[in-house]
mmCIF file of N, CA and C in Angstrom:
data_model
loop_
_atom_site.group_PDB
_atom_site.id
_atom_site.type_symbol
_atom_site.label_atom_id
_atom_site.label_comp_id
_atom_site.label_asym_id
_atom_site.label_seq_id
_atom_site.Cartn_x
_atom_site.Cartn_y
_atom_site.Cartn_z
ATOM 1 N N MET A 1 19.072 127.202 138.181
ATOM 2 C CA MET A 1 20.214 127.452 137.333
ATOM 3 C C MET A 1 21.482 127.465 138.194
ATOM 4 N N ASP A 2 22.523 126.813 137.695
ATOM 5 C CA ASP A 2 23.804 126.772 138.412
ATOM 6 C C ASP A 2 24.501 128.123 138.360
ATOM 7 N N GLN A 3 25.064 128.509 139.503
ATOM 8 C CA GLN A 3 25.849 129.737 139.576
ATOM 9 C C GLN A 3 27.257 129.417 139.076
ATOM 10 N N LYS A 4 27.722 130.146 138.052
ATOM 11 C CA LYS A 4 29.072 129.932 137.533
ATOM 12 C C LYS A 4 30.011 130.974 138.121
ATOM 13 N N ASN A 5 31.244 130.547 138.367
ATOM 14 C CA ASN A 5 32.256 131.437 138.929
ATOM 15 C C ASN A 5 33.444 131.542 137.974
ATOM 16 N N CYS A 6 34.142 132.654 138.077
ATOM 17 C CA CYS A 6 35.342 132.906 137.275
ATOM 18 C C CYS A 6 36.374 131.816 137.580
ATOM 19 N N LEU A 7 36.989 131.270 136.527
ATOM 20 C CA LEU A 7 37.976 130.206 136.716
ATOM 21 C C LEU A 7 39.228 130.694 137.425
ATOM 22 N N TYR A 8 39.508 132.002 137.389
ATOM 23 C CA TYR A 8 40.726 132.511 138.019
ATOM 24 C C TYR A 8 40.478 133.021 139.439
ATOM 25 N N CYS A 9 39.535 133.945 139.593
ATOM 26 C CA CYS A 9 39.372 134.571 140.912
ATOM 27 C C CYS A 9 38.185 134.015 141.705
ATOM 28 N N GLY A 10 37.304 133.272 141.046
ATOM 29 C CA GLY A 10 36.172 132.665 141.746
ATOM 30 C C GLY A 10 34.963 133.564 141.906
ATOM 31 N N GLU A 11 35.040 134.796 141.391
ATOM 32 C CA GLU A 11 33.915 135.734 141.507
ATOM 33 C C GLU A 11 32.732 135.251 140.660
ATOM 34 N N ALA A 12 31.513 135.509 141.127
ATOM 35 C CA ALA A 12 30.308 135.097 140.404
ATOM 36 C C ALA A 12 30.254 135.805 139.045
ATOM 37 N N LEU A 13 29.875 135.030 138.017
ATOM 38 C CA LEU A 13 29.827 135.578 136.660
ATOM 39 C C LEU A 13 28.426 136.072 136.317
ATOM 40 N N ARG A 14 28.393 137.161 135.573
ATOM 41 C CA ARG A 14 27.127 137.696 135.049
ATOM 42 C C ARG A 14 27.281 137.831 133.551
ATOM 43 N N GLY A 15 26.193 137.604 132.830
ATOM 44 C CA GLY A 15 26.244 137.765 131.371
ATOM 45 C C GLY A 15 25.952 136.458 130.667
ATOM 46 N N ARG A 16 26.691 136.227 129.593
ATOM 47 C CA ARG A 16 26.470 135.044 128.760
ATOM 48 C C ARG A 16 26.600 133.763 129.575
ATOM 49 N N SER A 17 25.857 132.750 129.131
ATOM 50 C CA SER A 17 25.848 131.485 129.867
ATOM 51 C C SER A 17 27.158 130.708 129.715
ATOM 52 N N ASP A 18 27.922 130.985 128.651
ATOM 53 C CA ASP A 18 29.176 130.254 128.443
ATOM 54 C C ASP A 18 30.405 131.046 128.906
ATOM 55 N N LYS A 19 30.192 132.109 129.633
ATOM 56 C CA LYS A 19 31.278 132.949 130.122
ATOM 57 C C LYS A 19 32.103 132.178 131.161
ATOM 58 N N LYS A 20 33.450 132.318 131.080
ATOM 59 C CA LYS A 20 34.329 131.599 131.995
ATOM 60 C C LYS A 20 35.119 132.522 132.922
ATOM 61 N N TYR A 21 35.297 133.771 132.524
ATOM 62 C CA TYR A 21 36.122 134.716 133.288
ATOM 63 C C TYR A 21 35.334 136.012 133.481
ATOM 64 N N CYS A 22 35.629 136.709 134.559
ATOM 65 C CA CYS A 22 34.889 137.943 134.826
ATOM 66 C C CYS A 22 35.431 139.135 134.031
ATOM 67 N N ASN A 23 36.719 139.089 133.629
ATOM 68 C CA ASN A 23 37.283 140.153 132.810
ATOM 69 C C ASN A 23 38.527 139.645 132.083
ATOM 70 N N LEU A 24 39.121 140.498 131.241
ATOM 71 C CA LEU A 24 40.285 140.090 130.457
ATOM 72 C C LEU A 24 41.511 139.817 131.333
ATOM 73 N N HIS A 25 41.633 140.556 132.421
ATOM 74 C CA HIS A 25 42.760 140.321 133.327
ATOM 75 C C HIS A 25 42.709 138.890 133.885
ATOM 76 N N CYS A 26 41.545 138.461 134.334
ATOM 77 C CA CYS A 26 41.412 137.105 134.889
ATOM 78 C C CYS A 26 41.677 136.048 133.818
ATOM 79 N N LYS A 27 41.206 136.307 132.598
ATOM 80 C CA LYS A 27 41.434 135.354 131.512
ATOM 81 C C LYS A 27 42.931 135.223 131.234
ATOM 82 N N SER A 28 43.616 136.350 131.125
ATOM 83 C CA SER A 28 45.047 136.355 130.848
ATOM 84 C C SER A 28 45.828 135.701 131.997
ATOM 85 N N ALA A 29 45.493 136.052 133.225
ATOM 86 C CA ALA A 29 46.190 135.491 134.385
ATOM 87 C C ALA A 29 45.985 133.973 134.475
ATOM 88 N N TYR A 30 44.780 133.511 134.190
ATOM 89 C CA TYR A 30 44.480 132.081 134.236
ATOM 90 C C TYR A 30 45.312 131.336 133.183
ATOM 91 N N GLN A 31 45.349 131.871 131.952
ATOM 92 C CA GLN A 31 46.108 131.224 130.879
ATOM 93 C C GLN A 31 47.605 131.202 131.207
ATOM 94 N N TYR A 32 48.110 132.297 131.799
ATOM 95 C CA TYR A 32 49.523 132.364 132.175
ATOM 96 C C TYR A 32 49.851 131.326 133.242
ATOM 97 N N GLU A 33 49.014 131.219 134.266
ATOM 98 C CA GLU A 33 49.240 130.232 135.332
ATOM 99 C C GLU A 33 49.216 128.814 134.781
ATOM 100 N N ARG A 34 48.282 128.572 133.872
ATOM 101 C CA ARG A 34 48.183 127.241 133.271
ATOM 102 C C ARG A 34 49.418 126.904 132.450
ATOM 103 N N SER A 35 49.905 127.882 131.686
ATOM 104 C CA SER A 35 51.068 127.616 130.831
ATOM 105 C C SER A 35 52.332 127.413 131.656
ATOM 106 N N LYS A 36 52.439 128.041 132.843
ATOM 107 C CA LYS A 36 53.611 127.860 133.696
ATOM 108 C C LYS A 36 53.714 126.433 134.210
ATOM 109 N N ASN A 37 52.586 125.757 134.365
ATOM 110 C CA ASN A 37 52.578 124.403 134.914
ATOM 111 C C ASN A 37 52.820 123.333 133.858
ATOM 112 N N LEU A 38 52.805 123.716 132.564
ATOM 113 C CA LEU A 38 53.065 122.752 131.498
ATOM 114 C C LEU A 38 54.575 122.552 131.362
ATOM 115 N N PRO A 39 55.013 121.355 130.995
ATOM 116 C CA PRO A 39 56.451 121.148 130.804
ATOM 117 C C PRO A 39 56.934 121.964 129.598
ATOM 118 N N GLU A 40 58.187 122.453 129.686
ATOM 119 C CA GLU A 40 58.738 123.244 128.595
ATOM 120 C C GLU A 40 58.909 122.364 127.367
ATOM 121 N N ARG A 41 58.449 122.870 126.229
ATOM 122 C CA ARG A 41 58.540 122.103 124.992
ATOM 123 C C ARG A 41 59.939 122.238 124.398
ATOM 124 N N PHE A 42 60.322 121.270 123.589
ATOM 125 C CA PHE A 42 61.638 121.274 122.945
ATOM 126 C C PHE A 42 61.834 122.550 122.136
ATOM 127 N N PHE A 43 60.826 122.939 121.382
ATOM 128 C CA PHE A 43 60.901 124.155 120.577
ATOM 129 C C PHE A 43 61.212 125.361 121.453
ATOM 130 N N ASP A 44 60.564 125.451 122.603
ATOM 131 C CA ASP A 44 60.785 126.580 123.504
ATOM 132 C C ASP A 44 62.221 126.599 124.030
ATOM 133 N N LYS A 45 62.760 125.422 124.345
ATOM 134 C CA LYS A 45 64.137 125.345 124.837
ATOM 135 C C LYS A 45 65.117 125.843 123.771
ATOM 136 N N VAL A 46 64.917 125.394 122.537
ATOM 137 C CA VAL A 46 65.794 125.805 121.443
ATOM 138 C C VAL A 46 65.658 127.304 121.192
ATOM 139 N N ASP A 47 64.434 127.787 121.129
ATOM 140 C CA ASP A 47 64.185 129.207 120.879
ATOM 141 C C ASP A 47 64.791 130.076 121.984
ATOM 142 N N ASN A 48 64.627 129.667 123.218
ATOM 143 C CA ASN A 48 65.199 130.423 124.332
ATOM 144 C C ASN A 48 66.722 130.471 124.261
ATOM 145 N N GLN A 49 67.358 129.346 123.917
ATOM 146 C CA GLN A 49 68.818 129.322 123.815
ATOM 147 C C GLN A 49 69.295 130.186 122.652
ATOM 148 N N LEU A 50 68.589 130.135 121.517
ATOM 149 C CA LEU A 50 68.973 130.978 120.374
ATOM 150 C C LEU A 50 68.871 132.456 120.729
ATOM 151 N N ARG A 51 67.803 132.831 121.422
ATOM 152 C CA ARG A 51 67.646 134.237 121.809
ATOM 153 C C ARG A 51 68.741 134.663 122.791
ATOM 154 N N LEU A 52 69.085 133.778 123.730
ATOM 155 C CA LEU A 52 70.156 134.095 124.673
ATOM 156 C C LEU A 52 71.491 134.218 123.937
ATOM 157 N N ASN A 53 71.782 133.270 123.031
ATOM 158 C CA ASN A 53 73.023 133.327 122.263
ATOM 159 C C ASN A 53 73.116 134.636 121.477
ATOM 160 N N ARG A 54 72.027 135.034 120.821
ATOM 161 C CA ARG A 54 72.021 136.268 120.035
ATOM 162 C C ARG A 54 72.268 137.479 120.928
ATOM 163 N N LYS A 55 71.624 137.506 122.060
ATOM 164 C CA LYS A 55 71.785 138.626 122.995
ATOM 165 C C LYS A 55 73.241 138.751 123.440
ATOM 166 N N ILE A 56 73.873 137.629 123.760
ATOM 167 C CA ILE A 56 75.262 137.630 124.219
ATOM 168 C C ILE A 56 76.199 138.068 123.095
ATOM 169 N N LEU A 57 76.003 137.523 121.883
ATOM 170 C CA LEU A 57 76.847 137.906 120.754
ATOM 171 C C LEU A 57 76.698 139.391 120.435
ATOM 172 N N LYS A 58 75.491 139.881 120.491
ATOM 173 C CA LYS A 58 75.238 141.303 120.222
ATOM 174 C C LYS A 58 75.930 142.180 121.265
ATOM 175 N N GLU A 59 75.868 141.768 122.505
ATOM 176 C CA GLU A 59 76.465 142.534 123.604
ATOM 177 C C GLU A 59 77.981 142.655 123.464
ATOM 178 N N PHE A 60 78.637 141.585 123.007
ATOM 179 C CA PHE A 60 80.089 141.580 122.922
ATOM 180 C C PHE A 60 80.617 142.111 121.593
ATOM 181 N N ASN A 61 79.773 142.150 120.556
ATOM 182 C CA ASN A 61 80.251 142.565 119.236
ATOM 183 C C ASN A 61 79.698 143.932 118.875
ATOM 184 N N LYS A 62 80.280 144.960 119.436
ATOM 185 C CA LYS A 62 79.831 146.319 119.158
ATOM 186 C C LYS A 62 80.632 146.955 118.023
ATOM 187 N N GLY A 63 81.771 146.354 117.660
ATOM 188 C CA GLY A 63 82.638 146.952 116.650
ATOM 189 C C GLY A 63 82.561 146.313 115.285
ATOM 190 N N GLY A 64 81.778 145.265 115.101
ATOM 191 C CA GLY A 64 81.678 144.592 113.812
ATOM 192 C C GLY A 64 82.524 143.338 113.731
ATOM 193 N N LYS A 65 83.717 143.367 114.334
ATOM 194 C CA LYS A 65 84.570 142.182 114.398
ATOM 195 C C LYS A 65 85.411 142.302 115.663
ATOM 196 N N VAL A 66 85.340 141.286 116.501
ATOM 197 C CA VAL A 66 86.049 141.304 117.776
ATOM 198 C C VAL A 66 86.382 139.866 118.171
ATOM 199 N N THR A 67 87.469 139.692 118.922
ATOM 200 C CA THR A 67 87.856 138.377 119.434
ATOM 201 C C THR A 67 87.693 138.382 120.951
ATOM 202 N N VAL A 68 87.009 137.346 121.468
ATOM 203 C CA VAL A 68 86.787 137.248 122.915
ATOM 204 C C VAL A 68 87.097 135.829 123.382
ATOM 205 N N ARG A 69 87.460 135.707 124.649
ATOM 206 C CA ARG A 69 87.700 134.384 125.228
ATOM 207 C C ARG A 69 86.380 133.615 125.341
ATOM 208 N N LYS A 70 86.455 132.337 125.112
ATOM 209 C CA LYS A 70 85.275 131.483 125.156
ATOM 210 C C LYS A 70 84.588 131.538 126.513
ATOM 211 N N GLU A 71 85.385 131.567 127.598
ATOM 212 C CA GLU A 71 84.800 131.545 128.948
ATOM 213 C C GLU A 71 83.890 132.746 129.207
ATOM 214 N N LEU A 72 84.232 133.897 128.625
ATOM 215 C CA LEU A 72 83.402 135.085 128.832
ATOM 216 C C LEU A 72 81.975 134.847 128.362
ATOM 217 N N LEU A 73 81.845 134.176 127.227
ATOM 218 C CA LEU A 73 80.511 133.921 126.668
ATOM 219 C C LEU A 73 79.819 132.764 127.376
ATOM 220 N N THR A 74 80.557 131.688 127.612
ATOM 221 C CA THR A 74 79.920 130.511 128.217
ATOM 222 C C THR A 74 79.495 130.772 129.657
ATOM 223 N N ASP A 75 80.222 131.638 130.363
ATOM 224 C CA ASP A 75 79.822 131.976 131.731
ATOM 225 C C ASP A 75 78.474 132.687 131.773
ATOM 226 N N LEU A 76 78.118 133.348 130.665
ATOM 227 C CA LEU A 76 76.830 134.043 130.580
ATOM 228 C C LEU A 76 75.715 133.143 130.038
ATOM 229 N N GLY A 77 76.064 131.892 129.669
ATOM 230 C CA GLY A 77 75.054 130.951 129.187
ATOM 231 C C GLY A 77 75.122 130.670 127.702
ATOM 232 N N PHE A 78 76.124 131.205 127.000
ATOM 233 C CA PHE A 78 76.264 130.957 125.565
ATOM 234 C C PHE A 78 76.538 129.479 125.325
ATOM 235 N N ASN A 79 75.844 128.901 124.336
ATOM 236 C CA ASN A 79 76.021 127.499 123.982
ATOM 237 C C ASN A 79 76.259 127.425 122.482
ATOM 238 N N ASP A 80 77.487 127.069 122.071
ATOM 239 C CA ASP A 80 77.818 127.076 120.643
ATOM 240 C C ASP A 80 77.206 125.918 119.858
ATOM 241 N N GLN A 81 76.436 125.085 120.499
ATOM 242 C CA GLN A 81 75.728 124.011 119.799
ATOM 243 C C GLN A 81 74.430 124.511 119.150
ATOM 244 N N PHE A 82 74.052 125.749 119.437
ATOM 245 C CA PHE A 82 72.810 126.313 118.910
ATOM 246 C C PHE A 82 73.124 127.471 117.978
ATOM 247 N N SER A 83 72.852 127.287 116.696
ATOM 248 C CA SER A 83 73.043 128.348 115.710
ATOM 249 C C SER A 83 71.948 128.220 114.656
ATOM 250 N N THR A 84 71.799 129.264 113.843
ATOM 251 C CA THR A 84 70.741 129.249 112.825
ATOM 252 C C THR A 84 71.264 128.874 111.446
ATOM 253 N N HIS A 85 72.502 129.231 111.133
ATOM 254 C CA HIS A 85 73.094 128.889 109.848
ATOM 255 C C HIS A 85 74.605 129.055 109.911
ATOM 256 N N ALA A 86 75.274 128.682 108.826
ATOM 257 C CA ALA A 86 76.736 128.771 108.779
ATOM 258 C C ALA A 86 77.162 129.386 107.451
ATOM 259 N N TRP A 87 78.375 129.924 107.436
ATOM 260 C CA TRP A 87 78.955 130.514 106.235
ATOM 261 C C TRP A 87 80.431 130.166 106.202
ATOM 262 N N ARG A 88 80.913 129.732 105.020
ATOM 263 C CA ARG A 88 82.324 129.376 104.848
ATOM 264 C C ARG A 88 83.005 130.482 104.057
ATOM 265 N N ASN A 89 84.114 131.014 104.606
ATOM 266 C CA ASN A 89 84.835 132.073 103.892
ATOM 267 C C ASN A 89 85.797 131.467 102.878
ATOM 268 N N GLN A 90 86.552 132.303 102.177
ATOM 269 C CA GLN A 90 87.467 131.835 101.130
ATOM 270 C C GLN A 90 88.595 130.972 101.678
ATOM 271 N N ASN A 91 88.934 131.150 102.936
ATOM 272 C CA ASN A 91 89.997 130.347 103.561
ATOM 273 C C ASN A 91 89.490 128.998 104.056
ATOM 274 N N GLY A 92 88.181 128.764 103.983
ATOM 275 C CA GLY A 92 87.602 127.515 104.445
ATOM 276 C C GLY A 92 87.131 127.538 105.883
ATOM 277 N N ASP A 93 87.275 128.689 106.557
ATOM 278 C CA ASP A 93 86.793 128.813 107.935
ATOM 279 C C ASP A 93 85.273 128.848 107.932
ATOM 280 N N VAL A 94 84.661 128.124 108.851
ATOM 281 C CA VAL A 94 83.209 128.076 108.936
ATOM 282 C C VAL A 94 82.742 128.918 110.120
ATOM 283 N N TYR A 95 82.040 129.988 109.799
ATOM 284 C CA TYR A 95 81.443 130.843 110.823
ATOM 285 C C TYR A 95 80.023 130.351 111.066
ATOM 286 N N HIS A 96 79.653 130.184 112.315
ATOM 287 C CA HIS A 96 78.282 129.832 112.677
ATOM 288 C C HIS A 96 77.575 131.113 113.070
ATOM 289 N N PHE A 97 76.312 131.206 112.691
ATOM 290 C CA PHE A 97 75.546 132.420 112.945
ATOM 291 C C PHE A 97 74.339 132.137 113.814
ATOM 292 N N VAL A 98 74.014 133.103 114.631
ATOM 293 C CA VAL A 98 72.754 133.132 115.359
ATOM 294 C C VAL A 98 72.073 134.394 114.826
ATOM 295 N N TYR A 99 71.220 134.153 113.820
ATOM 296 C CA TYR A 99 70.599 135.237 113.066
ATOM 297 C C TYR A 99 71.703 136.068 112.416
ATOM 298 N N GLU A 100 71.868 137.342 112.740
ATOM 299 C CA GLU A 100 72.866 138.164 112.042
ATOM 300 C C GLU A 100 74.227 138.206 112.728
ATOM 301 N N TYR A 101 74.385 137.586 113.878
ATOM 302 C CA TYR A 101 75.639 137.605 114.621
ATOM 303 C C TYR A 101 76.349 136.264 114.489
ATOM 304 N N GLY A 102 77.610 136.311 114.045
ATOM 305 C CA GLY A 102 78.353 135.086 113.798
ATOM 306 C C GLY A 102 79.559 134.930 114.698
ATOM 307 N N TYR A 103 80.062 133.699 114.757
ATOM 308 C CA TYR A 103 81.246 133.403 115.565
ATOM 309 C C TYR A 103 82.049 132.284 114.917
ATOM 310 N N LEU A 104 83.352 132.339 115.115
ATOM 311 C CA LEU A 104 84.271 131.326 114.627
ATOM 312 C C LEU A 104 85.107 130.877 115.807
ATOM 313 N N LYS A 105 85.148 129.576 116.064
ATOM 314 C CA LYS A 105 85.987 129.044 117.145
ATOM 315 C C LYS A 105 87.437 129.064 116.681
ATOM 316 N N ARG A 106 88.302 129.475 117.587
ATOM 317 C CA ARG A 106 89.717 129.561 117.252
ATOM 318 C C ARG A 106 90.558 129.359 118.503
ATOM 319 N N MET A 107 91.723 128.748 118.328
ATOM 320 C CA MET A 107 92.694 128.602 119.419
ATOM 321 C C MET A 107 93.770 129.666 119.230
ATOM 322 N N GLU A 108 93.987 130.470 120.263
ATOM 323 C CA GLU A 108 95.056 131.472 120.233
ATOM 324 C C GLU A 108 95.809 131.401 121.549
ATOM 325 N N ASN A 109 97.104 131.236 121.460
ATOM 326 C CA ASN A 109 97.959 131.155 122.653
ATOM 327 C C ASN A 109 97.467 130.102 123.649
ATOM 328 N N GLY A 110 96.995 128.975 123.127
ATOM 329 C CA GLY A 110 96.540 127.884 123.983
ATOM 330 C C GLY A 110 95.181 128.110 124.627
ATOM 331 N N ARG A 111 94.475 129.155 124.234
ATOM 332 C CA ARG A 111 93.149 129.439 124.799
ATOM 333 C C ARG A 111 92.100 129.408 123.686
ATOM 334 N N GLU A 112 90.932 128.856 124.051
ATOM 335 C CA GLU A 112 89.825 128.868 123.097
ATOM 336 C C GLU A 112 89.214 130.261 123.055
ATOM 337 N N LYS A 113 89.022 130.741 121.839
ATOM 338 C CA LYS A 113 88.440 132.065 121.647
ATOM 339 C C LYS A 113 87.419 132.004 120.534
ATOM 340 N N TYR A 114 86.589 133.038 120.481
ATOM 341 C CA TYR A 114 85.630 133.205 119.389
ATOM 342 C C TYR A 114 85.948 134.507 118.672
ATOM 343 N N VAL A 115 85.957 134.446 117.345
ATOM 344 C CA VAL A 115 86.007 135.656 116.539
ATOM 345 C C VAL A 115 84.553 135.977 116.206
ATOM 346 N N LEU A 116 84.084 137.134 116.638
ATOM 347 C CA LEU A 116 82.691 137.525 116.443
ATOM 348 C C LEU A 116 82.588 138.484 115.266
ATOM 349 N N ILE A 117 81.597 138.243 114.410
ATOM 350 C CA ILE A 117 81.352 139.110 113.260
ATOM 351 C C ILE A 117 79.859 139.361 113.116
ATOM 352 N N ILE A 118 79.530 140.280 112.234
ATOM 353 C CA ILE A 118 78.128 140.573 111.902
ATOM 354 C C ILE A 118 77.935 140.220 110.430
ATOM 355 N N TRP A 119 76.783 139.653 110.108
ATOM 356 C CA TRP A 119 76.459 139.248 108.739
ATOM 357 C C TRP A 119 76.565 140.435 107.806
ATOM 358 N N GLN A 120 77.190 140.200 106.647
ATOM 359 C CA GLN A 120 77.371 141.233 105.624
ATOM 360 C C GLN A 120 76.689 140.789 104.330
ATOM 361 N N ASP A 121 76.337 141.742 103.482
ATOM 362 C CA ASP A 121 75.635 141.432 102.236
ATOM 363 C C ASP A 121 76.440 140.508 101.323
ATOM 364 N N TYR A 122 77.766 140.629 101.297
ATOM 365 C CA TYR A 122 78.584 139.804 100.405
ATOM 366 C C TYR A 122 78.558 138.323 100.803
ATOM 367 N N MET A 123 78.046 137.989 101.957
ATOM 368 C CA MET A 123 78.007 136.599 102.412
ATOM 369 C C MET A 123 76.824 135.828 101.828
ATOM 370 N N GLU A 124 76.002 136.452 101.037
ATOM 371 C CA GLU A 124 74.762 135.855 100.511
ATOM 372 C C GLU A 124 74.988 134.617 99.657
ATOM 373 N N LYS A 125 76.099 134.452 99.027
ATOM 374 C CA LYS A 125 76.353 133.358 98.085
ATOM 375 C C LYS A 125 75.750 132.120 98.534
#
């Protein structure tokens, strides 16, 4: 009979004949190492950027509505090409949202800025 070894640590296996790992730690570590070597999928890139955008918007918008310079957000990795939905107000301004945190691009005094808001119930229309 062939001696089988753990795919992660190489230790000899005991038990079932189809066993591949000596314990749950080795199984988890092996799967993690394997996934690190796979190329990043498009979905993962988009999801990661959306999560980063949300984190940045949340960090800067503690008051419900605030205006910040564009460079402050982009220096932290914010990318305004990634949003989840949009909402148009009565004035025709289009706010882009990353989940519950929204932003509106605006020029003030020759500088690009974002007006940051939080989703409100009246925006459901």
